């Protein structure tokens, strides 16, 4: 049988066209062209001659002959102990020419104050590896395909956690494991769109990625204003939407908590219309000096879809979250998970269950709360040390979470201030990036990754930029709170 291809041993496809030449010559030519085309790179190891000969069903002499020839040409090197390799200085033509992008190197970020992420350097690596080690050694992941709603052990642990910390009393059967809140919003939006919902209200200002996920799933996104009491529920009632996405315990980014009156009105509105409230409980774990605010889902399990995430408490890269959809949406949500094949890996789910079950998660949260509280104190002290910042008004949204809102003196353009700070190596987000409205100029500052030692530098840079800029004239800006 003429042999003209191989790739089983090396994973590299070698073409050996049957052109009448001897096999060792064809093999020499095939390896040479793989090197010249850049498919074998300098330093790459060639398979041992015995293995390649076995695969080609030929004698080792054929392979050795090809290797000796290529060494003589300078394409390969053969050294005792390191086998046969592509020569380090061989000149190759890359298979794909490199793309040269005309980029101007951005200024390096010295201090990253963009909100959205915790300090991932504080990920409880030792506890996580203990949990994962336990899972792997106990052979717990023997369910080859986990159920779409998530591993039962994790759902049990999450149902306990939600009851204990958020007042949401649910059975494990009501919990669905997700790849985080963005995933959950996309899933729910898709389910609602298929049930002929068309419009979703979202908070303005708000975390736009969630609205984007809902829009991608087919819903029209309608911003609804936020003020010092949270979502403007009166306005929402007049909008005639099918669902609303909100962060009642700690509005992003203003930090407002939805007032008791508005919580009642919101739930009455949802019940009346059978509308769904998607409750983004994204950083409930971090409360400093205000009473913990229970979840809306604790008051209404019929119309509230509760959404939780490990992105702030552990690591956004874990892609792990949980939701408690209203009973009427549970089966369609699970079907959507089944059909899309999406969901966190079974080992990660079991490791999270183990982490929570052993108490290591609570221990980590206690440490993280202390850490972030210290960072908040440090950044506040540093900011208030500058008259230009103090005079602009109180820093807002500081009672909870990992970020705050810093008002700028009237007339400043927050995007311009953010751009100027970025050129000095300080990355912040302008409030205007989170809104369709014209709000007062402000910066949203994430302090989760800011070590107290760096806070004075960050504050001094902000103050210097504000002092150096002559603000353009402003007109008609609104306060958010
Ligand atoms: C307001 C808000 N909601 C939700 C999330 C979490 O999203 P996910 O769980 O998809 O990472 C974040 C993360 O930064 C957020 O800032």
PDB file of N, CA, C and O in Angstrom, residues 178-243:
ATOM      1  N   UNK A 178     -24.493  28.554  36.946  1.00  0.00           N
ATOM      2  CA  UNK A 178     -24.230  29.247  35.675  1.00  0.00           C
ATOM      3  C   UNK A 178     -22.740  29.571  35.565  1.00  0.00           C
ATOM      4  O   UNK A 178     -21.979  29.359  36.498  1.00  0.00           O
ATOM      5  N   UNK A 179     -22.393  30.142  34.421  1.00  0.00           N
ATOM      6  CA  UNK A 179     -21.012  30.638  34.252  1.00  0.00           C
ATOM      7  C   UNK A 179     -20.944  32.109  34.650  1.00  0.00           C
ATOM      8  O   UNK A 179     -20.194  32.887  34.064  1.00  0.00           O
ATOM      9  N   UNK A 180     -21.742  32.540  35.593  1.00  0.00           N
ATOM     10  CA  UNK A 180     -21.695  33.926  36.053  1.00  0.00           C
ATOM     11  C   UNK A 180     -22.950  34.681  35.659  1.00  0.00           C
ATOM     12  O   UNK A 180     -23.834  34.154  34.963  1.00  0.00           O
ATOM     13  N   UNK A 181     -23.011  35.922  36.118  1.00  0.00           N
ATOM     14  CA  UNK A 181     -24.232  36.711  35.938  1.00  0.00           C
ATOM     15  C   UNK A 181     -24.485  37.063  34.468  1.00  0.00           C
ATOM     16  O   UNK A 181     -25.625  37.064  34.007  1.00  0.00           O
ATOM     17  N   UNK A 182     -23.427  37.351  33.738  1.00  0.00           N
ATOM     18  CA  UNK A 182     -23.610  37.680  32.317  1.00  0.00           C
ATOM     19  C   UNK A 182     -24.262  36.504  31.597  1.00  0.00           C
ATOM     20  O   UNK A 182     -25.206  36.676  30.805  1.00  0.00           O
ATOM     21  N   UNK A 183     -23.771  35.316  31.891  1.00  0.00           N
ATOM     22  CA  UNK A 183     -24.335  34.102  31.303  1.00  0.00           C
ATOM     23  C   UNK A 183     -25.804  33.946  31.704  1.00  0.00           C
ATOM     24  O   UNK A 183     -26.675  33.674  30.872  1.00  0.00           O
ATOM     25  N   UNK A 184     -26.062  34.165  32.993  1.00  0.00           N
ATOM     26  CA  UNK A 184     -27.427  33.990  33.503  1.00  0.00           C
ATOM     27  C   UNK A 184     -28.385  34.988  32.830  1.00  0.00           C
ATOM     28  O   UNK A 184     -29.510  34.626  32.456  1.00  0.00           O
ATOM     29  N   UNK A 185     -27.938  36.237  32.675  1.00  0.00           N
ATOM     30  CA  UNK A 185     -28.806  37.238  32.041  1.00  0.00           C
ATOM     31  C   UNK A 185     -29.078  36.847  30.583  1.00  0.00           C
ATOM     32  O   UNK A 185     -30.217  36.918  30.106  1.00  0.00           O
ATOM     33  N   UNK A 186     -28.056  36.393  29.892  1.00  0.00           N
ATOM     34  CA  UNK A 186     -28.233  35.957  28.498  1.00  0.00           C
ATOM     35  C   UNK A 186     -29.227  34.813  28.405  1.00  0.00           C
ATOM     36  O   UNK A 186     -30.117  34.801  27.548  1.00  0.00           O
ATOM     37  N   UNK A 187     -29.096  33.850  29.331  1.00  0.00           N
ATOM     38  CA  UNK A 187     -30.003  32.692  29.322  1.00  0.00           C
ATOM     39  C   UNK A 187     -31.451  33.124  29.563  1.00  0.00           C
ATOM     40  O   UNK A 187     -32.376  32.741  28.820  1.00  0.00           O
ATOM     41  N   UNK A 188     -31.624  33.941  30.609  1.00  0.00           N
ATOM     42  CA  UNK A 188     -32.987  34.365  30.962  1.00  0.00           C
ATOM     43  C   UNK A 188     -33.592  35.220  29.846  1.00  0.00           C
ATOM     44  O   UNK A 188     -34.775  35.080  29.512  1.00  0.00           O
ATOM     45  N   UNK A 189     -32.773  36.090  29.271  1.00  0.00           N
ATOM     46  CA  UNK A 189     -33.282  36.958  28.205  1.00  0.00           C
ATOM     47  C   UNK A 189     -33.731  36.109  27.016  1.00  0.00           C
ATOM     48  O   UNK A 189     -34.784  36.353  26.417  1.00  0.00           O
ATOM     49  N   UNK A 190     -32.932  35.084  26.705  1.00  0.00           N
ATOM     50  CA  UNK A 190     -33.289  34.199  25.586  1.00  0.00           C
ATOM     51  C   UNK A 190     -34.612  33.485  25.864  1.00  0.00           C
ATOM     52  O   UNK A 190     -35.483  33.380  25.002  1.00  0.00           O
ATOM     53  N   UNK A 191     -34.751  33.007  27.095  1.00  0.00           N
ATOM     54  CA  UNK A 191     -35.987  32.304  27.480  1.00  0.00           C
ATOM     55  C   UNK A 191     -37.178  33.267  27.390  1.00  0.00           C
ATOM     56  O   UNK A 191     -38.235  32.930  26.840  1.00  0.00           O
ATOM     57  N   UNK A 192     -36.990  34.484  27.909  1.00  0.00           N
ATOM     58  CA  UNK A 192     -38.100  35.457  27.887  1.00  0.00           C
ATOM     59  C   UNK A 192     -38.458  35.824  26.447  1.00  0.00           C
ATOM     60  O   UNK A 192     -39.638  35.931  26.090  1.00  0.00           O
ATOM     61  N   UNK A 193     -37.421  36.008  25.618  1.00  0.00           N
ATOM     62  CA  UNK A 193     -37.686  36.382  24.217  1.00  0.00           C
ATOM     63  C   UNK A 193     -38.488  35.277  23.517  1.00  0.00           C
ATOM     64  O   UNK A 193     -39.392  35.551  22.735  1.00  0.00           O
ATOM     65  N   UNK A 194     -38.167  34.022  23.850  1.00  0.00           N
ATOM     66  CA  UNK A 194     -38.900  32.916  23.220  1.00  0.00           C
ATOM     67  C   UNK A 194     -40.326  32.826  23.750  1.00  0.00           C
ATOM     68  O   UNK A 194     -41.189  32.227  23.118  1.00  0.00           O
ATOM     69  N   UNK A 195     -40.555  33.432  24.902  1.00  0.00           N
ATOM     70  CA  UNK A 195     -41.929  33.449  25.439  1.00  0.00           C
ATOM     71  C   UNK A 195     -42.603  34.778  25.125  1.00  0.00           C
ATOM     72  O   UNK A 195     -43.424  35.266  25.882  1.00  0.00           O
ATOM     73  N   UNK A 196     -42.165  35.371  24.059  1.00  0.00           N
ATOM     74  CA  UNK A 196     -42.742  36.589  23.479  1.00  0.00           C
ATOM     75  C   UNK A 196     -42.582  37.867  24.308  1.00  0.00           C
ATOM     76  O   UNK A 196     -43.297  38.840  24.091  1.00  0.00           O
ATOM     77  N   UNK A 197     -41.627  37.874  25.214  1.00  0.00           N
ATOM     78  CA  UNK A 197     -41.259  39.154  25.831  1.00  0.00           C
ATOM     79  C   UNK A 197     -40.389  39.890  24.819  1.00  0.00           C
ATOM     80  O   UNK A 197     -39.703  39.263  24.012  1.00  0.00           O
ATOM     81  N   UNK A 198     -40.428  41.208  24.849  1.00  0.00           N
ATOM     82  CA  UNK A 198     -39.596  41.912  23.884  1.00  0.00           C
ATOM     83  C   UNK A 198     -38.760  43.029  24.508  1.00  0.00           C
ATOM     84  O   UNK A 198     -37.755  43.410  23.958  1.00  0.00           O
ATOM     85  N   UNK A 199     -39.156  43.542  25.684  1.00  0.00           N
ATOM     86  CA  UNK A 199     -38.458  44.724  26.196  1.00  0.00           C
ATOM     87  C   UNK A 199     -37.968  44.516  27.633  1.00  0.00           C
ATOM     88  O   UNK A 199     -38.713  44.105  28.512  1.00  0.00           O
ATOM     89  N   UNK A 200     -36.681  44.831  27.818  1.00  0.00           N
ATOM     90  CA  UNK A 200     -36.076  44.714  29.149  1.00  0.00           C
ATOM     91  C   UNK A 200     -35.582  46.086  29.581  1.00  0.00           C
ATOM     92  O   UNK A 200     -34.805  46.723  28.865  1.00  0.00           O
ATOM     93  N   UNK A 201     -36.025  46.531  30.752  1.00  0.00           N
ATOM     94  CA  UNK A 201     -35.510  47.791  31.299  1.00  0.00           C
ATOM     95  C   UNK A 201     -34.203  47.496  32.037  1.00  0.00           C
ATOM     96  O   UNK A 201     -34.079  46.468  32.701  1.00  0.00           O
ATOM     97  N   UNK A 202     -33.248  48.384  31.861  1.00  0.00           N
ATOM     98  CA  UNK A 202     -31.975  48.253  32.597  1.00  0.00           C
ATOM     99  C   UNK A 202     -31.668  49.576  33.276  1.00  0.00           C
ATOM    100  O   UNK A 202     -32.081  50.636  32.811  1.00  0.00           O
ATOM    101  N   UNK A 203     -30.921  49.501  34.367  1.00  0.00           N
ATOM    102  CA  UNK A 203     -30.593  50.717  35.109  1.00  0.00           C
ATOM    103  C   UNK A 203     -29.647  51.608  34.309  1.00  0.00           C
ATOM    104  O   UNK A 203     -28.727  51.131  33.647  1.00  0.00           O
ATOM    105  N   UNK A 204     -29.882  52.905  34.430  1.00  0.00           N
ATOM    106  CA  UNK A 204     -29.009  53.888  33.788  1.00  0.00           C
ATOM    107  C   UNK A 204     -28.638  54.946  34.829  1.00  0.00           C
ATOM    108  O   UNK A 204     -29.527  55.676  35.284  1.00  0.00           O
ATOM    109  N   UNK A 205     -27.349  55.024  35.234  1.00  0.00           N
ATOM    110  CA  UNK A 205     -26.198  54.263  34.743  1.00  0.00           C
ATOM    111  C   UNK A 205     -26.244  52.808  35.217  1.00  0.00           C
ATOM    112  O   UNK A 205     -26.923  52.489  36.182  1.00  0.00           O
ATOM    113  N   UNK A 206     -25.489  51.961  34.504  1.00  0.00           N
ATOM    114  CA  UNK A 206     -25.476  50.542  34.864  1.00  0.00           C
ATOM    115  C   UNK A 206     -24.302  49.821  34.214  1.00  0.00           C
ATOM    116  O   UNK A 206     -23.563  50.409  33.423  1.00  0.00           O
ATOM    117  N   UNK A 207     -24.168  48.544  34.577  1.00  0.00           N
ATOM    118  CA  UNK A 207     -23.080  47.693  34.048  1.00  0.00           C
ATOM    119  C   UNK A 207     -23.532  47.182  32.689  1.00  0.00           C
ATOM    120  O   UNK A 207     -24.336  46.272  32.596  1.00  0.00           O
ATOM    121  N   UNK A 208     -23.003  47.780  31.620  1.00  0.00           N
ATOM    122  CA  UNK A 208     -23.617  47.586  30.306  1.00  0.00           C
ATOM    123  C   UNK A 208     -23.462  46.173  29.746  1.00  0.00           C
ATOM    124  O   UNK A 208     -24.238  45.760  28.894  1.00  0.00           O
ATOM    125  N   UNK A 209     -22.486  45.416  30.253  1.00  0.00           N
ATOM    126  CA  UNK A 209     -22.295  44.075  29.676  1.00  0.00           C
ATOM    127  C   UNK A 209     -23.530  43.196  29.858  1.00  0.00           C
ATOM    128  O   UNK A 209     -23.804  42.326  29.046  1.00  0.00           O
ATOM    129  N   UNK A 210     -24.264  43.426  30.927  1.00  0.00           N
ATOM    130  CA  UNK A 210     -25.438  42.588  31.166  1.00  0.00           C
ATOM    131  C   UNK A 210     -26.528  42.921  30.162  1.00  0.00           C
ATOM    132  O   UNK A 210     -27.178  42.039  29.599  1.00  0.00           O
ATOM    133  N   UNK A 211     -26.721  44.227  29.915  1.00  0.00           N
ATOM    134  CA  UNK A 211     -27.694  44.646  28.905  1.00  0.00           C
ATOM    135  C   UNK A 211     -27.291  44.119  27.527  1.00  0.00           C
ATOM    136  O   UNK A 211     -28.138  43.681  26.741  1.00  0.00           O
ATOM    137  N   UNK A 212     -25.988  44.138  27.263  1.00  0.00           N
ATOM    138  CA  UNK A 212     -25.511  43.638  25.956  1.00  0.00           C
ATOM    139  C   UNK A 212     -25.858  42.152  25.798  1.00  0.00           C
ATOM    140  O   UNK A 212     -26.260  41.708  24.723  1.00  0.00           O
ATOM    141  N   UNK A 213     -25.691  41.395  26.892  1.00  0.00           N
ATOM    142  CA  UNK A 213     -25.985  39.950  26.822  1.00  0.00           C
ATOM    143  C   UNK A 213     -27.471  39.736  26.546  1.00  0.00           C
ATOM    144  O   UNK A 213     -27.863  38.857  25.778  1.00  0.00           O
ATOM    145  N   UNK A 214     -28.313  40.583  27.170  1.00  0.00           N
ATOM    146  CA  UNK A 214     -29.767  40.446  26.966  1.00  0.00           C
ATOM    147  C   UNK A 214     -30.137  40.856  25.548  1.00  0.00           C
ATOM    148  O   UNK A 214     -30.990  40.223  24.904  1.00  0.00           O
ATOM    149  N   UNK A 215     -29.482  41.902  25.049  1.00  0.00           N
ATOM    150  CA  UNK A 215     -29.781  42.360  23.680  1.00  0.00           C
ATOM    151  C   UNK A 215     -29.374  41.279  22.685  1.00  0.00           C
ATOM    152  O   UNK A 215     -30.093  40.983  21.723  1.00  0.00           O
ATOM    153  N   UNK A 216     -28.230  40.641  22.934  1.00  0.00           N
ATOM    154  CA  UNK A 216     -27.757  39.587  22.034  1.00  0.00           C
ATOM    155  C   UNK A 216     -28.757  38.429  22.003  1.00  0.00           C
ATOM    156  O   UNK A 216     -28.941  37.762  20.991  1.00  0.00           O
ATOM    157  N   UNK A 217     -29.416  38.222  23.144  1.00  0.00           N
ATOM    158  CA  UNK A 217     -30.396  37.130  23.221  1.00  0.00           C
ATOM    159  C   UNK A 217     -31.754  37.539  22.655  1.00  0.00           C
ATOM    160  O   UNK A 217     -32.681  36.741  22.647  1.00  0.00           O
ATOM    161  N   UNK A 218     -31.886  38.766  22.230  1.00  0.00           N
ATOM    162  CA  UNK A 218     -33.098  39.143  21.505  1.00  0.00           C
ATOM    163  C   UNK A 218     -34.019  40.149  22.162  1.00  0.00           C
ATOM    164  O   UNK A 218     -35.102  40.413  21.636  1.00  0.00           O
ATOM    165  N   UNK A 219     -33.648  40.719  23.304  1.00  0.00           N
ATOM    166  CA  UNK A 219     -34.544  41.700  23.935  1.00  0.00           C
ATOM    167  C   UNK A 219     -34.116  43.129  23.579  1.00  0.00           C
ATOM    168  O   UNK A 219     -32.918  43.405  23.447  1.00  0.00           O
ATOM    169  N   UNK A 220     -35.086  44.011  23.478  1.00  0.00           N
ATOM    170  CA  UNK A 220     -34.776  45.428  23.295  1.00  0.00           C
ATOM    171  C   UNK A 220     -34.481  46.012  24.669  1.00  0.00           C
ATOM    172  O   UNK A 220     -35.202  45.748  25.633  1.00  0.00           O
ATOM    173  N   UNK A 221     -33.407  46.787  24.761  1.00  0.00           N
ATOM    174  CA  UNK A 221     -32.956  47.306  26.055  1.00  0.00           C
ATOM    175  C   UNK A 221     -33.442  48.739  26.228  1.00  0.00           C
ATOM    176  O   UNK A 221     -33.236  49.577  25.349  1.00  0.00           O
ATOM    177  N   UNK A 222     -34.082  49.000  27.373  1.00  0.00           N
ATOM    178  CA  UNK A 222     -34.592  50.348  27.610  1.00  0.00           C
ATOM    179  C   UNK A 222     -34.062  50.884  28.933  1.00  0.00           C
ATOM    180  O   UNK A 222     -34.376  50.333  29.989  1.00  0.00           O
ATOM    181  N   UNK A 223     -33.261  51.934  28.866  1.00  0.00           N
ATOM    182  CA  UNK A 223     -32.684  52.465  30.102  1.00  0.00           C
ATOM    183  C   UNK A 223     -33.721  53.127  30.987  1.00  0.00           C
ATOM    184  O   UNK A 223     -34.638  53.788  30.492  1.00  0.00           O
ATOM    185  N   UNK A 224     -33.586  52.918  32.287  1.00  0.00           N
ATOM    186  CA  UNK A 224     -34.455  53.610  33.236  1.00  0.00           C
ATOM    187  C   UNK A 224     -33.553  54.257  34.286  1.00  0.00           C
ATOM    188  O   UNK A 224     -32.572  53.660  34.732  1.00  0.00           O
ATOM    189  N   UNK A 225     -33.890  55.496  34.619  1.00  0.00           N
ATOM    190  CA  UNK A 225     -32.987  56.294  35.445  1.00  0.00           C
ATOM    191  C   UNK A 225     -32.848  55.743  36.860  1.00  0.00           C
ATOM    192  O   UNK A 225     -33.747  55.078  37.384  1.00  0.00           O
ATOM    193  N   UNK A 226     -31.707  56.067  37.455  1.00  0.00           N
ATOM    194  CA  UNK A 226     -31.404  55.709  38.839  1.00  0.00           C
ATOM    195  C   UNK A 226     -31.167  57.008  39.594  1.00  0.00           C
ATOM    196  O   UNK A 226     -30.576  57.937  39.058  1.00  0.00           O
ATOM    197  N   UNK A 227     -31.632  57.081  40.845  1.00  0.00           N
ATOM    198  CA  UNK A 227     -31.287  58.240  41.678  1.00  0.00           C
ATOM    199  C   UNK A 227     -30.823  57.745  43.044  1.00  0.00           C
ATOM    200  O   UNK A 227     -30.465  56.563  43.179  1.00  0.00           O
ATOM    201  N   UNK A 228     -30.858  58.596  44.035  1.00  0.00           N
ATOM    202  CA  UNK A 228     -30.328  58.232  45.344  1.00  0.00           C
ATOM    203  C   UNK A 228     -31.079  57.095  46.018  1.00  0.00           C
ATOM    204  O   UNK A 228     -30.566  56.475  46.958  1.00  0.00           O
ATOM    205  N   UNK A 229     -32.295  56.798  45.559  1.00  0.00           N
ATOM    206  CA  UNK A 229     -33.061  55.674  46.139  1.00  0.00           C
ATOM    207  C   UNK A 229     -33.015  54.453  45.227  1.00  0.00           C
ATOM    208  O   UNK A 229     -33.816  53.536  45.341  1.00  0.00           O
ATOM    209  N   UNK A 230     -32.110  54.474  44.269  1.00  0.00           N
ATOM    210  CA  UNK A 230     -32.003  53.343  43.337  1.00  0.00           C
ATOM    211  C   UNK A 230     -32.857  53.558  42.098  1.00  0.00           C
ATOM    212  O   UNK A 230     -33.139  54.699  41.687  1.00  0.00           O
ATOM    213  N   UNK A 231     -33.282  52.458  41.529  1.00  0.00           N
ATOM    214  CA  UNK A 231     -34.069  52.486  40.285  1.00  0.00           C
ATOM    215  C   UNK A 231     -35.327  53.347  40.423  1.00  0.00           C
ATOM    216  O   UNK A 231     -36.035  53.255  41.432  1.00  0.00           O
ATOM    217  N   UNK A 232     -35.612  54.159  39.421  1.00  0.00           N
ATOM    218  CA  UNK A 232     -36.823  54.986  39.440  1.00  0.00           C
ATOM    219  C   UNK A 232     -38.015  54.097  39.064  1.00  0.00           C
ATOM    220  O   UNK A 232     -38.363  53.929  37.891  1.00  0.00           O
ATOM    221  N   UNK A 233     -38.632  53.509  40.079  1.00  0.00           N
ATOM    222  CA  UNK A 233     -39.676  52.503  39.838  1.00  0.00           C
ATOM    223  C   UNK A 233     -40.938  53.160  39.255  1.00  0.00           C
ATOM    224  O   UNK A 233     -41.664  52.558  38.450  1.00  0.00           O
ATOM    225  N   UNK A 234     -41.185  54.435  39.637  1.00  0.00           N
ATOM    226  CA  UNK A 234     -42.342  55.139  39.087  1.00  0.00           C
ATOM    227  C   UNK A 234     -42.237  55.211  37.569  1.00  0.00           C
ATOM    228  O   UNK A 234     -43.190  54.935  36.832  1.00  0.00           O
ATOM    229  N   UNK A 235     -41.046  55.557  37.117  1.00  0.00           N
ATOM    230  CA  UNK A 235     -40.798  55.644  35.679  1.00  0.00           C
ATOM    231  C   UNK A 235     -40.938  54.264  35.026  1.00  0.00           C
ATOM    232  O   UNK A 235     -41.529  54.116  33.963  1.00  0.00           O
ATOM    233  N   UNK A 236     -40.381  53.264  35.694  1.00  0.00           N
ATOM    234  CA  UNK A 236     -40.456  51.894  35.169  1.00  0.00           C
ATOM    235  C   UNK A 236     -41.911  51.496  34.913  1.00  0.00           C
ATOM    236  O   UNK A 236     -42.247  50.908  33.887  1.00  0.00           O
ATOM    237  N   UNK A 237     -42.790  51.844  35.852  1.00  0.00           N
ATOM    238  CA  UNK A 237     -44.198  51.445  35.732  1.00  0.00           C
ATOM    239  C   UNK A 237     -44.837  52.021  34.480  1.00  0.00           C
ATOM    240  O   UNK A 237     -45.735  51.436  33.900  1.00  0.00           O
ATOM    241  N   UNK A 238     -44.349  53.209  34.080  1.00  0.00           N
ATOM    242  CA  UNK A 238     -44.953  53.842  32.893  1.00  0.00           C
ATOM    243  C   UNK A 238     -44.368  53.305  31.586  1.00  0.00           C
ATOM    244  O   UNK A 238     -44.835  53.655  30.513  1.00  0.00           O
ATOM    245  N   UNK A 239     -43.329  52.495  31.671  1.00  0.00           N
ATOM    246  CA  UNK A 239     -42.627  52.093  30.446  1.00  0.00           C
ATOM    247  C   UNK A 239     -43.259  50.898  29.735  1.00  0.00           C
ATOM    248  O   UNK A 239     -43.011  50.657  28.557  1.00  0.00           O
ATOM    249  N   UNK A 240     -44.022  50.095  30.468  1.00  0.00           N
ATOM    250  CA  UNK A 240     -44.676  48.941  29.828  1.00  0.00           C
ATOM    251  C   UNK A 240     -43.713  47.851  29.374  1.00  0.00           C
ATOM    252  O   UNK A 240     -43.972  47.174  28.379  1.00  0.00           O
ATOM    253  N   UNK A 241     -42.599  47.669  30.096  1.00  0.00           N
ATOM    254  CA  UNK A 241     -41.635  46.635  29.704  1.00  0.00           C
ATOM    255  C   UNK A 241     -42.048  45.272  30.272  1.00  0.00           C
ATOM    256  O   UNK A 241     -42.919  45.189  31.135  1.00  0.00           O
ATOM    257  N   UNK A 242     -41.387  44.208  29.785  1.00  0.00           N
ATOM    258  CA  UNK A 242     -41.727  42.857  30.224  1.00  0.00           C
ATOM    259  C   UNK A 242     -40.872  42.387  31.394  1.00  0.00           C
ATOM    260  O   UNK A 242     -41.209  41.428  32.084  1.00  0.00           O
ATOM    261  N   UNK A 243     -39.729  43.036  31.566  1.00  0.00           N
ATOM    262  CA  UNK A 243     -38.804  42.592  32.620  1.00  0.00           C
ATOM    263  C   UNK A 243     -37.869  43.747  32.939  1.00  0.00           C
ATOM    264  O   UNK A 243     -37.751  44.692  32.154  1.00  0.00           O
TER     265      UNK A 243
END
